[in-house]
């Protein structure tokens, strides 16, 4: 496994953790009816992170295919 592959895997793991945390935060903000962040704002961030994960997974697949 190359350094790039390891970096992709670590980034995917970190982004997945961030997504889970933001989803929990979004749900808690909704339950508590906080006005700090709208659920829509948090959802936009979550979607952006999901897109980043998808791109990293594609990159990781291309590394694996080239081996």
Coordinates of N, CA and C in Angstrom, one line a residue:
X1 N 0.8 -1.2 0.0 CA 0.0 0.0 0.0 C 0.9 1.2 0.0
X2 N 0.5 2.2 -0.9 CA 1.3 3.4 -1.0 C 0.9 4.4 0.1
X3 N 1.7 5.4 0.2 CA 1.4 6.5 1.1 C 0.1 7.2 0.7
X4 N -0.1 7.4 -0.6 CA -1.3 8.0 -1.1 C -2.5 7.2 -0.7
X5 N -2.4 5.9 -0.8 CA -3.6 5.0 -0.5 C -3.9 5.1 1.0
X6 N -2.8 5.1 1.8 CA -3.0 5.2 3.3 C -3.6 6.6 3.6
X7 N -3.2 7.6 2.9 CA -3.7 8.9 3.2 C -5.2 9.0 2.8
X8 N -5.5 8.4 1.7 CA -7.0 8.4 1.2 C -7.8 7.6 2.3
X9 N -7.3 6.5 2.8 CA -8.0 5.7 3.8 C -8.2 6.5 5.0
X10 N -7.2 7.2 5.5 CA -7.3 8.0 6.7 C -8.3 9.1 6.5
X11 N -8.2 9.8 5.4 CA -9.1 10.9 5.1 C -10.6 10.4 5.1
X12 N -10.8 9.3 4.4 CA -12.1 8.7 4.3 C -12.7 8.4 5.8
X13 N -11.8 7.8 6.6 CA -12.2 7.5 8.0 C -12.5 8.8 8.7
X14 N -11.7 9.8 8.6 CA -11.9 11.1 9.3 C -13.2 11.8 8.8
X15 N -13.4 11.8 7.5 CA -14.6 12.4 7.0 C -15.9 11.6 7.4
X16 N -15.8 10.3 7.4 CA -16.9 9.5 7.9 C -17.2 9.8 9.4
X17 N -16.2 10.0 10.2 CA -16.4 10.4 11.6 C -17.1 11.8 11.7
X18 N -16.6 12.7 10.9 CA -17.1 14.0 10.9 C -18.6 14.0 10.4
X19 N -18.9 13.2 9.4 CA -20.3 13.1 9.0 C -21.2 12.6 10.1
X20 N -20.7 11.6 10.8 CA -21.5 11.0 11.9 C -21.7 12.0 13.0
X21 N -20.7 12.8 13.3 CA -20.8 13.8 14.3 C -21.8 14.9 13.9
X22 N -21.7 15.4 12.7 CA -22.6 16.4 12.2 C -24.0 15.9 12.2
X23 N -24.2 14.7 11.8 CA -25.6 14.1 11.8 C -26.2 14.1 13.2
X24 N -25.4 13.7 14.1 CA -25.8 13.7 15.5 C -26.1 15.1 16.0
X25 N -25.2 16.0 15.7 CA -25.4 17.4 16.1 C -26.6 18.0 15.4
X26 N -26.9 17.7 14.2 CA -28.1 18.2 13.5 C -29.3 17.7 14.1
X27 N -29.3 16.4 14.5 CA -30.5 15.8 15.1 C -30.7 16.5 16.5
X28 N -29.6 16.7 17.3 CA -29.8 17.3 18.6 C -30.2 18.7 18.5
X29 N -29.7 19.5 17.5 CA -30.2 20.9 17.3 C -31.6 20.9 17.0
X30 N -32.1 20.0 16.2 CA -33.5 19.9 15.8 C -34.4 19.6 17.0
X31 N -33.9 18.6 17.8 CA -34.7 18.3 19.0 C -34.8 19.4 20.0
X32 N -33.7 20.1 20.1 CA -33.6 21.2 21.1 C -34.1 22.5 20.5
X33 N -34.4 22.5 19.2 CA -34.9 23.7 18.6 C -33.9 24.9 18.7
X34 N -32.7 24.6 18.5 CA -31.6 25.6 18.5 C -31.6 26.4 17.2
X35 N -31.3 27.7 17.3 CA -31.2 28.5 16.1 C -29.8 28.8 15.7
X36 N -28.8 28.0 16.3 CA -27.4 28.3 16.0 C -27.1 27.9 14.5
X37 N -27.5 26.7 14.1 CA -27.3 26.3 12.8 C -28.6 25.7 12.3
X38 N -29.0 26.0 11.1 CA -30.2 25.4 10.6 C -29.9 24.0 10.2
X39 N -30.9 23.1 10.2 CA -30.6 21.7 9.7 C -30.2 21.7 8.3
X40 N -30.7 22.7 7.5 CA -30.4 22.7 6.1 C -28.9 23.1 5.9
X41 N -28.4 24.0 6.7 CA -27.0 24.4 6.7 C -26.1 23.1 7.0
X42 N -26.5 22.4 8.0 CA -25.7 21.3 8.4 C -25.8 20.2 7.3
X43 N -26.9 20.0 6.7 CA -27.1 19.1 5.7 C -26.2 19.4 4.5
X44 N -26.1 20.7 4.1 CA -25.2 21.1 3.0 C -23.8 20.6 3.3
X45 N -23.3 20.8 4.5 CA -22.0 20.5 4.9 C -21.8 18.9 4.9
X46 N -22.8 18.2 5.4 CA -22.8 16.8 5.3 C -22.7 16.3 3.9
X47 N -23.5 16.8 3.0 CA -23.5 16.4 1.6 C -22.1 16.7 1.0
X48 N -21.5 17.8 1.3 CA -20.2 18.2 0.7 C -19.2 17.1 1.2
X49 N -19.2 16.8 2.5 CA -18.3 15.8 3.0 C -18.6 14.4 2.4
X50 N -19.8 14.1 2.1 CA -20.1 12.8 1.4 C -19.5 12.8 0.0
X51 N -19.6 13.9 -0.7 CA -19.0 14.0 -2.0 C -17.5 13.8 -2.0
X52 N -16.9 14.4 -0.9 CA -15.5 14.2 -0.8 C -15.1 12.8 -0.5
X53 N -15.9 12.1 0.3 CA -15.7 10.7 0.5 C -15.8 9.9 -0.8
X54 N -16.8 10.2 -1.6 CA -17.0 9.5 -2.8 C -15.8 9.7 -3.8
X55 N -15.3 10.9 -3.8 CA -14.1 11.2 -4.7 C -12.9 10.4 -4.2
X56 N -12.7 10.4 -2.9 CA -11.6 9.7 -2.3 C -11.7 8.2 -2.5
X57 N -12.9 7.6 -2.4 CA -13.1 6.2 -2.7 C -12.8 5.9 -4.1
X58 N -13.2 6.7 -5.0 CA -12.9 6.5 -6.5 C -11.4 6.6 -6.7
X59 N -10.7 7.5 -6.0 CA -9.2 7.6 -6.1 C -8.6 6.3 -5.6
X60 N -9.1 5.9 -4.4 CA -8.5 4.7 -3.8 C -8.7 3.5 -4.7
X61 N -9.9 3.4 -5.4 CA -10.2 2.3 -6.3 C -9.2 2.3 -7.5
X62 N -8.9 3.5 -8.0 CA -8.0 3.6 -9.1 C -6.6 3.2 -8.7
X63 N -6.2 3.5 -7.4 CA -4.9 3.0 -7.0 C -4.8 1.5 -6.9
X64 N -5.9 0.9 -6.4 CA -6.0 -0.6 -6.3 C -6.0 -1.2 -7.6
X65 N -6.7 -0.7 -8.6 CA -6.8 -1.2 -10.0 C -5.4 -1.2 -10.7
X66 N -4.6 -0.2 -10.4 CA -3.4 0.0 -11.1 C -2.3 -0.9 -10.5
X67 N -2.6 -1.6 -9.4 CA -1.5 -2.5 -8.8 C -1.5 -3.8 -9.5

